[in-house]
N, CA, C and O atoms as a MOPAC input file, in Angstrom:
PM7 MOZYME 1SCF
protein

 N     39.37900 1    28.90200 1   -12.44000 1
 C     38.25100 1    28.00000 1   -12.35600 1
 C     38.63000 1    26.79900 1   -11.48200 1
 O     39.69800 1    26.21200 1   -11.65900 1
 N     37.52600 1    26.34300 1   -10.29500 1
 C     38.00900 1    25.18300 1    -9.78900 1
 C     37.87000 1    23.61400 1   -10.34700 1
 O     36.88000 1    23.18000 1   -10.93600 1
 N     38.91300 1    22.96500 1   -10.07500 1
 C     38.77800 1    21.61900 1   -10.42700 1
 C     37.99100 1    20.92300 1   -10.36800 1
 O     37.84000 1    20.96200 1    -9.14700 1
 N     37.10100 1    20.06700 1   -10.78400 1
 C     36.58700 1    19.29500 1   -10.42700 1
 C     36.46100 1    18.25200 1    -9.34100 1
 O     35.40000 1    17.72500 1    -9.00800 1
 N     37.99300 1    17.93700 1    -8.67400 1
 C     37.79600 1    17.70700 1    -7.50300 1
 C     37.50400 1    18.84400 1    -6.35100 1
 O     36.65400 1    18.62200 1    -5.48900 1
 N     38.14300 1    19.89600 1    -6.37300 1
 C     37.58200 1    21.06300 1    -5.67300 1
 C     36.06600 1    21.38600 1    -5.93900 1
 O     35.69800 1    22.18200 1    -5.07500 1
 N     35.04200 1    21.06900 1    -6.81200 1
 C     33.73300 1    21.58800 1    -6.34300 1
 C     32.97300 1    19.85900 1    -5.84300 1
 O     31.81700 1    19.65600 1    -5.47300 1
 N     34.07800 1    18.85800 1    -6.00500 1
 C     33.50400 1    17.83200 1    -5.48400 1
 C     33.28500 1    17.09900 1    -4.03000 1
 O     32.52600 1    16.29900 1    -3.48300 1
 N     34.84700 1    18.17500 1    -3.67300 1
 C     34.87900 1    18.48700 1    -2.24400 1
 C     33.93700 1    19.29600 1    -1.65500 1
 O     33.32600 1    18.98800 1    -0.63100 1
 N     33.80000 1    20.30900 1    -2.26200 1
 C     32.81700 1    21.19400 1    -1.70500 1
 C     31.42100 1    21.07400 1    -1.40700 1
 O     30.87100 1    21.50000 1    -0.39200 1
 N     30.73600 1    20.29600 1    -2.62300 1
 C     29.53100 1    19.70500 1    -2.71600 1
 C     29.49600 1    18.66700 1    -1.22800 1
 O     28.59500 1    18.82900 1    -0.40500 1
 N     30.52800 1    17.67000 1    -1.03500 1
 C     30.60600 1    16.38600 1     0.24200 1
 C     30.58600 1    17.40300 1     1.13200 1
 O     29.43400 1    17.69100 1     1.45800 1
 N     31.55900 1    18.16100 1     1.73100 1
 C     31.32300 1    19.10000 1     2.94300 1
 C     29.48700 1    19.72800 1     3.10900 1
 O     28.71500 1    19.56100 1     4.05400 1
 N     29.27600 1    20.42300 1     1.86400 1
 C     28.26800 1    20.89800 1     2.36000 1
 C     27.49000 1    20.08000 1     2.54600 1
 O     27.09400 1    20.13900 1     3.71000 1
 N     26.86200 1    19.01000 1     1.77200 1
 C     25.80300 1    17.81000 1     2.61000 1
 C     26.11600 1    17.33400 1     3.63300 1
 O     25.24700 1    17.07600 1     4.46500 1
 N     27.54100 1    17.05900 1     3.89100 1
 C     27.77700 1    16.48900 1     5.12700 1
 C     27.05400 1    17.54300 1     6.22200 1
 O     26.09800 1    17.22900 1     6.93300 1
 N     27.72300 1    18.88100 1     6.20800 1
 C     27.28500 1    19.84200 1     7.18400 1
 C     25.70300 1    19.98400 1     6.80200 1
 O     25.16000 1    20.63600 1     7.69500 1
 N     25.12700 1    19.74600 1     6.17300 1
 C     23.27000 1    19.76000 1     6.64400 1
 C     22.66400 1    18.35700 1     6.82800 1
 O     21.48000 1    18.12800 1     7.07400 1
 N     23.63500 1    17.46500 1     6.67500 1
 C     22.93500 1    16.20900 1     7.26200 1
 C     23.31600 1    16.22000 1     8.60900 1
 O     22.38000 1    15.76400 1     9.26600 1
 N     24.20300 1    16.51400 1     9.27800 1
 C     24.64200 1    16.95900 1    10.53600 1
 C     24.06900 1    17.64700 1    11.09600 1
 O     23.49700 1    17.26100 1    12.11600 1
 N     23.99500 1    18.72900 1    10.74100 1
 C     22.67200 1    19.78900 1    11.36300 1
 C     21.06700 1    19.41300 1    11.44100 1
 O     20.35400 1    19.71400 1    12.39800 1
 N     20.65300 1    18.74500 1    10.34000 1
 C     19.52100 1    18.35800 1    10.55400 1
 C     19.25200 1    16.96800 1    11.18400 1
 O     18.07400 1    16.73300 1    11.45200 1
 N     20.40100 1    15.77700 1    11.52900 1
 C     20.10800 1    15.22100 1    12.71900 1
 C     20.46000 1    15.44400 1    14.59000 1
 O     20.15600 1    14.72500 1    15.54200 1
 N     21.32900 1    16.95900 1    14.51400 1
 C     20.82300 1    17.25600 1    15.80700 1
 C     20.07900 1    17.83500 1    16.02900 1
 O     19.68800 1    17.92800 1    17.19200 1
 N     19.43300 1    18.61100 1    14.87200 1
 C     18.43400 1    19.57100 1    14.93400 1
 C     16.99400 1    18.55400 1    15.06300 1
 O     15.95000 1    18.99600 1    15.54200 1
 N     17.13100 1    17.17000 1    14.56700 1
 C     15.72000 1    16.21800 1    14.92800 1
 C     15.62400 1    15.38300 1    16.26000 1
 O     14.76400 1    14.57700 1    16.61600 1
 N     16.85200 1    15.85300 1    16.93200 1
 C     16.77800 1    14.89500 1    18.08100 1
 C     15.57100 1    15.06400 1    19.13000 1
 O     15.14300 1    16.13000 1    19.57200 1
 N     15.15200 1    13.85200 1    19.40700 1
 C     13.73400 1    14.39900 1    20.85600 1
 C     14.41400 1    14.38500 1    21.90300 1
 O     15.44200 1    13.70900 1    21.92600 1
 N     14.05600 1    15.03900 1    22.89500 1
 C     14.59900 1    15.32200 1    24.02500 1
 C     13.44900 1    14.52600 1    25.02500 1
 O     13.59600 1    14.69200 1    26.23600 1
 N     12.65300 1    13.92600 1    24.69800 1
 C     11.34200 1    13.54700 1    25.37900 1
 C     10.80600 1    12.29300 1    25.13100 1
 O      9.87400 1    12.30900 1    24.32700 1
 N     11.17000 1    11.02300 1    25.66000 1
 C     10.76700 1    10.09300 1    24.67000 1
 C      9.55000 1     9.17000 1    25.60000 1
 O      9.47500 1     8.68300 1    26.72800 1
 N      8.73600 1     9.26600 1    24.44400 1
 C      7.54800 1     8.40200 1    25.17500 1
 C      7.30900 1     6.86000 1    24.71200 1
 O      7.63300 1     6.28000 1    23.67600 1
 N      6.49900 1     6.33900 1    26.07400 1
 C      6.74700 1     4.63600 1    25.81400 1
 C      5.72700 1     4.30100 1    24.44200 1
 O      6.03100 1     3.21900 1    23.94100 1
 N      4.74400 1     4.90400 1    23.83400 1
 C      3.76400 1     4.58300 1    23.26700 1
 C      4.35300 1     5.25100 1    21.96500 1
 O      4.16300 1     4.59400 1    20.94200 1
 N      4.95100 1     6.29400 1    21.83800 1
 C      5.21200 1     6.66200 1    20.63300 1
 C      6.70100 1     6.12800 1    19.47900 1
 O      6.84900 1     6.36100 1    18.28000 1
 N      7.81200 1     5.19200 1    20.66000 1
 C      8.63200 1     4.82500 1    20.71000 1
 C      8.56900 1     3.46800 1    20.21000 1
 O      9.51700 1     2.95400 1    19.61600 1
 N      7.10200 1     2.67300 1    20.51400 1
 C      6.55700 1     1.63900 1    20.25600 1
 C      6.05300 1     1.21000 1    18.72200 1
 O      5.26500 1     1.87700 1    18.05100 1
 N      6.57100 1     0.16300 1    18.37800 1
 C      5.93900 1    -0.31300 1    17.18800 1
 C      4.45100 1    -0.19300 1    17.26400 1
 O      3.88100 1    -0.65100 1    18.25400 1
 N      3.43900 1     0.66200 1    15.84300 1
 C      1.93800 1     0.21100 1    15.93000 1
 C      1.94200 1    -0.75300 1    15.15300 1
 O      2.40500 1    -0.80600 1    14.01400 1
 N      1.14800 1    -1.96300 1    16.07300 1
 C      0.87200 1    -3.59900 1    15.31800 1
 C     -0.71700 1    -3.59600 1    15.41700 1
 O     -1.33600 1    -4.36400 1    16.15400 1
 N     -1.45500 1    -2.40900 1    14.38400 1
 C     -2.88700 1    -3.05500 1    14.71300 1
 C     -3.69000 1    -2.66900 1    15.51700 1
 O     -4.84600 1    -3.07300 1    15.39300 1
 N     -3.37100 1    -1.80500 1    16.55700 1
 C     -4.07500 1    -1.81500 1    17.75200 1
 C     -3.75700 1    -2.36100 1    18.72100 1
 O     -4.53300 1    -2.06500 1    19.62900 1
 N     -2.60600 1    -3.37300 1    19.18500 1
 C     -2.30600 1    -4.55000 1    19.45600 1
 C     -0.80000 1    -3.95000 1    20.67000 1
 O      0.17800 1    -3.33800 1    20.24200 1
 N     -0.92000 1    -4.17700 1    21.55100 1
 C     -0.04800 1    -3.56100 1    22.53800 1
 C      1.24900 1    -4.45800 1    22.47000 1
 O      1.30200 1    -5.51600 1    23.09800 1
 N      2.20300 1    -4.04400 1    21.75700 1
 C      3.15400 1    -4.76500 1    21.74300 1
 C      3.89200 1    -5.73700 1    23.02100 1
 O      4.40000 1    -6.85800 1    23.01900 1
 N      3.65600 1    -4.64900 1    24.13600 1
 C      4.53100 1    -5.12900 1    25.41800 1
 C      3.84200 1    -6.39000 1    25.96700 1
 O      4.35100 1    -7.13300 1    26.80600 1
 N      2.63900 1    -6.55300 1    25.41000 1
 C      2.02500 1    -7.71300 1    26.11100 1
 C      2.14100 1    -9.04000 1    25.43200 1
 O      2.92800 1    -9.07900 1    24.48600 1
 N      1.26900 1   -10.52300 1    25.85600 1
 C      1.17600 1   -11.97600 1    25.36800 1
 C      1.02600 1   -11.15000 1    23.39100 1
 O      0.88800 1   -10.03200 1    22.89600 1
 N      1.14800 1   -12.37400 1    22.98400 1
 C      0.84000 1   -11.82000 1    21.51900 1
 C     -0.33100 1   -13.56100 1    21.35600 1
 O     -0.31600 1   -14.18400 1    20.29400 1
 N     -0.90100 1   -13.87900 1    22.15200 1
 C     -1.56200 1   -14.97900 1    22.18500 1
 C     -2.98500 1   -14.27400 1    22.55300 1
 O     -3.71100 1   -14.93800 1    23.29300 1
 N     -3.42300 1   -13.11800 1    22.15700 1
 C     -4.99800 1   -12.74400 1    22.54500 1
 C     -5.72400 1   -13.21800 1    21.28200 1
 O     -5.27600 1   -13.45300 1    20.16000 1
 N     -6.94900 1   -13.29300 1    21.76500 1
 C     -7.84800 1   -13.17400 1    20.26600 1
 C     -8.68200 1   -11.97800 1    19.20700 1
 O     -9.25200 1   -10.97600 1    19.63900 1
 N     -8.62200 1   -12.22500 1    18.28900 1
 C     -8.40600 1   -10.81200 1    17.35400 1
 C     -9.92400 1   -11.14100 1    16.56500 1
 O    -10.49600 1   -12.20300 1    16.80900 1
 N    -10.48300 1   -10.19700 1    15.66100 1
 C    -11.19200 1    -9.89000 1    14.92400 1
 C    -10.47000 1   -10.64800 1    13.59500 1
 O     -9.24600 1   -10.57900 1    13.48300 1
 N    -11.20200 1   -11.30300 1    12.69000 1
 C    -10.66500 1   -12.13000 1    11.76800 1
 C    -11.27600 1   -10.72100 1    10.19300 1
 O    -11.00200 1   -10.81700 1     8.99700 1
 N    -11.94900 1    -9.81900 1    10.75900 1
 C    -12.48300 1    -8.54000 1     9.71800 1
 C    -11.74400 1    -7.79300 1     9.21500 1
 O    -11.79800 1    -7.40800 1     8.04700 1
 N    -10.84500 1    -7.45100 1    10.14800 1
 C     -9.64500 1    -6.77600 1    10.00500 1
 C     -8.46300 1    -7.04900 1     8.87600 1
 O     -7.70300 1    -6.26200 1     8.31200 1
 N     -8.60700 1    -8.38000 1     8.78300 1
 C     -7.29300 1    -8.91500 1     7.70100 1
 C     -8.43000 1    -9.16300 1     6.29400 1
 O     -7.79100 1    -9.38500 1     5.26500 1
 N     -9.68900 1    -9.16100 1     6.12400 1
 C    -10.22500 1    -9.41600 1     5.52400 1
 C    -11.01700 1    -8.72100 1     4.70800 1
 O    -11.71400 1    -9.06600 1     3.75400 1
 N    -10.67200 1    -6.98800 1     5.56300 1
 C    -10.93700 1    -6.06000 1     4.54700 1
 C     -9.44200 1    -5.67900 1     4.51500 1
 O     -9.32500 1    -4.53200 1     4.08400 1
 N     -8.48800 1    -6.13900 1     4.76400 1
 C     -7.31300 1    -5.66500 1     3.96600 1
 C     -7.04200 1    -6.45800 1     2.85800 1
 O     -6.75500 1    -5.92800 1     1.78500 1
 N     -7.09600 1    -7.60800 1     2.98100 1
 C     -7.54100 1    -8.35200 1     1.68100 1
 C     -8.20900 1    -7.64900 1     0.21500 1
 O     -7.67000 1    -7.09600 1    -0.74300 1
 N     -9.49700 1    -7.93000 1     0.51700 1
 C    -10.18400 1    -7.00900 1     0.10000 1
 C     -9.76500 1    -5.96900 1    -0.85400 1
 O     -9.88500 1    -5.98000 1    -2.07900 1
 N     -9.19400 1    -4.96400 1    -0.00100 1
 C     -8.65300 1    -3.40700 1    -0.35000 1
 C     -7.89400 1    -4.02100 1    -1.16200 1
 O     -8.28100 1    -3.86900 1    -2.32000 1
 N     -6.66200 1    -4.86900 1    -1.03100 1
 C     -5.70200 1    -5.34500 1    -2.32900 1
 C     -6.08200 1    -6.19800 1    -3.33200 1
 O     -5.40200 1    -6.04000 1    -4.34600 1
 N     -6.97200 1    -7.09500 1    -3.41700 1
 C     -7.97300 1    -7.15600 1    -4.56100 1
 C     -8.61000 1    -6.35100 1    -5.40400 1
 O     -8.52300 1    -6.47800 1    -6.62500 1
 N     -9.42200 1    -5.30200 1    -4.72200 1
 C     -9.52500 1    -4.21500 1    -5.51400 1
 C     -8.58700 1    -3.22300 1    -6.15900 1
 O     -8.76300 1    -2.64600 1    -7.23300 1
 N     -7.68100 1    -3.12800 1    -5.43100 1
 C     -6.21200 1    -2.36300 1    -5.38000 1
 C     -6.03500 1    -2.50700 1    -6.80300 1
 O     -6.15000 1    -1.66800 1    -7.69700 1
 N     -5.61600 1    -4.21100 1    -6.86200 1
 C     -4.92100 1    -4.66600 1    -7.83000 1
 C     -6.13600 1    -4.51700 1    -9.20100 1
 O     -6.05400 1    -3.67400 1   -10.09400 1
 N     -6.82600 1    -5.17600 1    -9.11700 1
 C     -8.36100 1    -4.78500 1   -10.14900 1
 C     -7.58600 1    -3.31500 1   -10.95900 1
 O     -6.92700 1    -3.32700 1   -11.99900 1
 N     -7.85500 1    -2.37500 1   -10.27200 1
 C     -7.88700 1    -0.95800 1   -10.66900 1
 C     -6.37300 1    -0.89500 1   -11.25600 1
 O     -6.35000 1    -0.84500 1   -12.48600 1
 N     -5.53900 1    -0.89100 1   -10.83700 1
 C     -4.28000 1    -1.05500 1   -11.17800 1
 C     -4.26400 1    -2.01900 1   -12.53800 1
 O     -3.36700 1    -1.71000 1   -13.32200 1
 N     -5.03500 1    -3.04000 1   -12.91500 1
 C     -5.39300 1    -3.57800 1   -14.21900 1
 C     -6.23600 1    -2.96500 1   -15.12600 1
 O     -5.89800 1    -3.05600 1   -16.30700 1
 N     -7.04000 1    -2.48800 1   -14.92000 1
 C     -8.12000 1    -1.61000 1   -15.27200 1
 C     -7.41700 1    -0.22000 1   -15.79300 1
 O     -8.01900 1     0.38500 1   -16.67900 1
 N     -6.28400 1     0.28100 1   -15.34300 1
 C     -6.24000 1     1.76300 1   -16.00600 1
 C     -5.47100 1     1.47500 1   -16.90200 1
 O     -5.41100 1     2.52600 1   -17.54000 1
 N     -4.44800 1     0.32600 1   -17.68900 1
 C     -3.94200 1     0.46600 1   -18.72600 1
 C     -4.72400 1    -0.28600 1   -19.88900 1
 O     -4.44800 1    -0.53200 1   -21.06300 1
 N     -5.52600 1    -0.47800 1   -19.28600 1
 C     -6.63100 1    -1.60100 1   -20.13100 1
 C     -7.53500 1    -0.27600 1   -20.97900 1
 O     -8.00900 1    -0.51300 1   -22.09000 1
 N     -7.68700 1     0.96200 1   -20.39900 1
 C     -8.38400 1     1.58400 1   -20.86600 1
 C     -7.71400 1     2.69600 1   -21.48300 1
 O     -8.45400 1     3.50900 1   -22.03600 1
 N     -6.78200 1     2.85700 1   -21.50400 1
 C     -5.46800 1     3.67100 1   -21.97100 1
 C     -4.82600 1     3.55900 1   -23.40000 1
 O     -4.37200 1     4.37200 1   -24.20500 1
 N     -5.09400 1     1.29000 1   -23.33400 1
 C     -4.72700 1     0.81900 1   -24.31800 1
 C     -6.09100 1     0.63900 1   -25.57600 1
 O     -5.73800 1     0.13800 1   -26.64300 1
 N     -7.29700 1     0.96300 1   -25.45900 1
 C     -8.19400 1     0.95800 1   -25.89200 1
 C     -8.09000 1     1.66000 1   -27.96500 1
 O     -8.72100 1     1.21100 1   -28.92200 1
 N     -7.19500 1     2.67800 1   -27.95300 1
 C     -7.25300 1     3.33300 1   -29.03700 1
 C     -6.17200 1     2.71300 1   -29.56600 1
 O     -6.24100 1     2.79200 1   -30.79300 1
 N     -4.93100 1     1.96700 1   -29.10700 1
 C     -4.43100 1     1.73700 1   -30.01400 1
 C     -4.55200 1    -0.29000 1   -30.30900 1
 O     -3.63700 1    -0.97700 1   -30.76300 1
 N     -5.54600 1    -0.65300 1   -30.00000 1
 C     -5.30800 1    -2.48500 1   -30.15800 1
 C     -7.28000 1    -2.37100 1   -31.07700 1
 O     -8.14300 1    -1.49500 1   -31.13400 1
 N     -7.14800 1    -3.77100 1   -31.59600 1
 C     -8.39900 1    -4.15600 1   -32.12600 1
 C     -9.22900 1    -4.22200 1   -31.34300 1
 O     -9.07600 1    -4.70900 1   -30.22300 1
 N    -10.67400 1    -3.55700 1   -31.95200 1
 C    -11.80300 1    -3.36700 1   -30.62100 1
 C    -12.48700 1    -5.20500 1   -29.95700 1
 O    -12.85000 1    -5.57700 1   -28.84100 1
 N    -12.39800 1    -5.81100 1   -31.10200 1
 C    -13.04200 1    -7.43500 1   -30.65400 1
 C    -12.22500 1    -7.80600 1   -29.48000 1
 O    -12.61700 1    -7.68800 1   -28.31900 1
 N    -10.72000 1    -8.39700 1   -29.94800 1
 C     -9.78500 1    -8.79500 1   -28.66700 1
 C     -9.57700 1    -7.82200 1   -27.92500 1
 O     -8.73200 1    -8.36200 1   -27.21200 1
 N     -9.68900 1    -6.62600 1   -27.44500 1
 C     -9.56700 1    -5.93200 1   -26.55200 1
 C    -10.75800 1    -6.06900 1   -25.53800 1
 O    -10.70200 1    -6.09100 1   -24.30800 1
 N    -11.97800 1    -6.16600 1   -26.45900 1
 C    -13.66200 1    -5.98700 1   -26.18100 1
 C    -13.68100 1    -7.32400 1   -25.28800 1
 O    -14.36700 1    -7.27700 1   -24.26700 1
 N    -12.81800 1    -8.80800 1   -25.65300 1
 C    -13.50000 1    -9.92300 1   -25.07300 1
 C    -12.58300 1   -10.08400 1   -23.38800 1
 O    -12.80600 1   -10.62800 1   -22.30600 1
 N    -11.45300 1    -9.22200 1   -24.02700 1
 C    -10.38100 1    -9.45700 1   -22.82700 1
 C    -11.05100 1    -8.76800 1   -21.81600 1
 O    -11.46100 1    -9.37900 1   -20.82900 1
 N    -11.24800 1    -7.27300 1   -21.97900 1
 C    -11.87000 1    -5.87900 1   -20.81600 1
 C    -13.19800 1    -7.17500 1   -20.21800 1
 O    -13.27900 1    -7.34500 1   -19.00200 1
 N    -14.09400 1    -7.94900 1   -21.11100 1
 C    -15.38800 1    -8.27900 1   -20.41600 1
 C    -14.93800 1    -9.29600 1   -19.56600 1
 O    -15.49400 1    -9.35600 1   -18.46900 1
 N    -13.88600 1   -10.26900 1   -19.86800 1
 C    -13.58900 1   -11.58000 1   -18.92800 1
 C    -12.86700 1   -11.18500 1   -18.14200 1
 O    -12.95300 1   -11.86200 1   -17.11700 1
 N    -12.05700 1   -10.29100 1   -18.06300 1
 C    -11.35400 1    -9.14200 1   -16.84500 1
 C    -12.33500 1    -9.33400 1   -15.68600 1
 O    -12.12000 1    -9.80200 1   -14.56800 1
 N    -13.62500 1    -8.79100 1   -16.30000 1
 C    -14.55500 1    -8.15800 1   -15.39500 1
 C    -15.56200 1    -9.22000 1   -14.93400 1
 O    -16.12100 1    -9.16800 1   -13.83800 1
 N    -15.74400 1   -10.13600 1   -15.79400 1
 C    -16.49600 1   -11.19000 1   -15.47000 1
 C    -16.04200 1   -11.72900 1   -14.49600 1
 O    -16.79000 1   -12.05700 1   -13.57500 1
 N    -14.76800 1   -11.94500 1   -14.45800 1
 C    -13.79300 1   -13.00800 1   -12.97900 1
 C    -14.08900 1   -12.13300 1   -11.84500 1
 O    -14.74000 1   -12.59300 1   -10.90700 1
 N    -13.60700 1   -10.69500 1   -11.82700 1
 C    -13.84000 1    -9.96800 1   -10.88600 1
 C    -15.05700 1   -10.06700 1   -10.03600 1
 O    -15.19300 1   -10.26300 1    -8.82900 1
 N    -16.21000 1    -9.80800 1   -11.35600 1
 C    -17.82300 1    -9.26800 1   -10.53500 1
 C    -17.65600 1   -11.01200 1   -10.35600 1
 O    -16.98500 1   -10.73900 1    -9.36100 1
 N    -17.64800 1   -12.07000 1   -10.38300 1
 C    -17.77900 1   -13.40400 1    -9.52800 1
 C    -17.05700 1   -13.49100 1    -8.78400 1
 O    -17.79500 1   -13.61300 1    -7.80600 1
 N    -15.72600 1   -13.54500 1    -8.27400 1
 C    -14.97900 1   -13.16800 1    -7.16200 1
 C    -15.82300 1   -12.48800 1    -6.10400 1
 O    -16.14800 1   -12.89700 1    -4.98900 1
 N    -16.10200 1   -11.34300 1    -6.72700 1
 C    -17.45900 1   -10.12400 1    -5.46400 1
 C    -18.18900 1   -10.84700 1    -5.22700 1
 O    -18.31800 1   -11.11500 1    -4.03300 1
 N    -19.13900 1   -11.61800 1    -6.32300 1
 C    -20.03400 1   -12.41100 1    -5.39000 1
 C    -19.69500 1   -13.04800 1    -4.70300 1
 O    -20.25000 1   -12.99500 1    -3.60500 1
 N    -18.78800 1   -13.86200 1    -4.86600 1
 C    -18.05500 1   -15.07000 1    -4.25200 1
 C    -17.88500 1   -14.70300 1    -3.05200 1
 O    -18.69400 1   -15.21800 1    -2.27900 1
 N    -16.95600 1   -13.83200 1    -2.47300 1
 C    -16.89800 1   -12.97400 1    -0.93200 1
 C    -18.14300 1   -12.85500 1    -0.59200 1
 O    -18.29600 1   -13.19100 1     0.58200 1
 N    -19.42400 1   -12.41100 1    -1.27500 1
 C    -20.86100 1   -11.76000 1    -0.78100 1
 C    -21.15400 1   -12.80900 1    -0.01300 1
 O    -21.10100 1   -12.89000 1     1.21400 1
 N    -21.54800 1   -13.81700 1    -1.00800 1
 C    -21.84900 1   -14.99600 1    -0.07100 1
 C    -21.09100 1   -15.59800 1     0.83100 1
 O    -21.71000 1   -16.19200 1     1.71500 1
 N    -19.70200 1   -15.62800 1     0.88000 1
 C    -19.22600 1   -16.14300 1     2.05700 1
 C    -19.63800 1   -15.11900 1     3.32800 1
 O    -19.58000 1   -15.24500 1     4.55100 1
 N    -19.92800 1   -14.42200 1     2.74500 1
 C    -19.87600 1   -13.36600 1     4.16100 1
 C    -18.97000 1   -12.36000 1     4.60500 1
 O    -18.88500 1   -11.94600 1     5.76100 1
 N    -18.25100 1   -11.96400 1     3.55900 1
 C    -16.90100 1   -11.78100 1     3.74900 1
 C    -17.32800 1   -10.14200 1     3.91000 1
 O    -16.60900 1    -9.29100 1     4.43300 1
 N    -18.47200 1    -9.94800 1     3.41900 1
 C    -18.59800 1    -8.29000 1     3.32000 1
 C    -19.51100 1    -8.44800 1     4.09100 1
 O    -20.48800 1    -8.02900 1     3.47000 1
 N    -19.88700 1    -8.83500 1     5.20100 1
 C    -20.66500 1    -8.64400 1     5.96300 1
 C    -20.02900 1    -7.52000 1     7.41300 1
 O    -19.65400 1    -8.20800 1     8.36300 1
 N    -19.92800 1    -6.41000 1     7.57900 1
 C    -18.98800 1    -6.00700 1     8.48300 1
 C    -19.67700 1    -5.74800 1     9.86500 1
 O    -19.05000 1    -4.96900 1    10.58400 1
 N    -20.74900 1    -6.20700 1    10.33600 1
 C    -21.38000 1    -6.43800 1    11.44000 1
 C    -21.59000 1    -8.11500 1    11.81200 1
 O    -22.00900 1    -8.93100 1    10.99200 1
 N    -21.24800 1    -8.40100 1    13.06700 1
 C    -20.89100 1    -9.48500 1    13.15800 1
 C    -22.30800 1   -10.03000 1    14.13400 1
 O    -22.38900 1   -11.20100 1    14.50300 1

């Protein structure tokens, strides 16, 4: 039976030999200026970084992580439902939601969901 350092050797060789193989086996032989390039956005890296931008763009990413986060609160809230008291659970889930749906308005009226300019 082998030692434990003998199948520990063996185990390092063999990853070594397929991490080896599979980075010459990923090499490109072809490299292009656009694909080589950081994507910033739409936003051509090689050029001024002083143009002017769409302010919509950061503002439905916003957005998306507001809601993000919402939902991400929302699924243990409802998970936790069977095992806590229905009153304090009942007042917490509604003021959860109360801040939220005013927040939404809050964006409505600024304009914030307006996505035609």
């Amino acid at each position: 039976m082998l030692s434990l350092l003998n199948i520990t050797t063996i185990i390092f060789l063999i990853s070594s030999i397929v991490m080896l193989l599979a980075s010459f086996l990923s090499k490109k032989t072809i490299i292009d200026r656009e694909k080589s390039s950081p994507f910033e956005c739409g936003f051509d890296p090689k050029t001024t970084s002083r143009i002017p931008f769409s302010l919509q763009f950061y503002l439905i990413g916003i957005i998306f992580l507001i809601f993000d986060i919402e939902i991400a609160l929302l699924l243990p809230m409802i998970l936790s439902f069977q095992i806590s008291n229905i009153f304090p659970w009942l007042m917490t889930s509604l003021l959860f939601l109360l801040i939220l749906i005013i927040g939404l308005f809050h964006e409505w009226y600024q304009g914030a969901l307006n996505w035609s300019i």
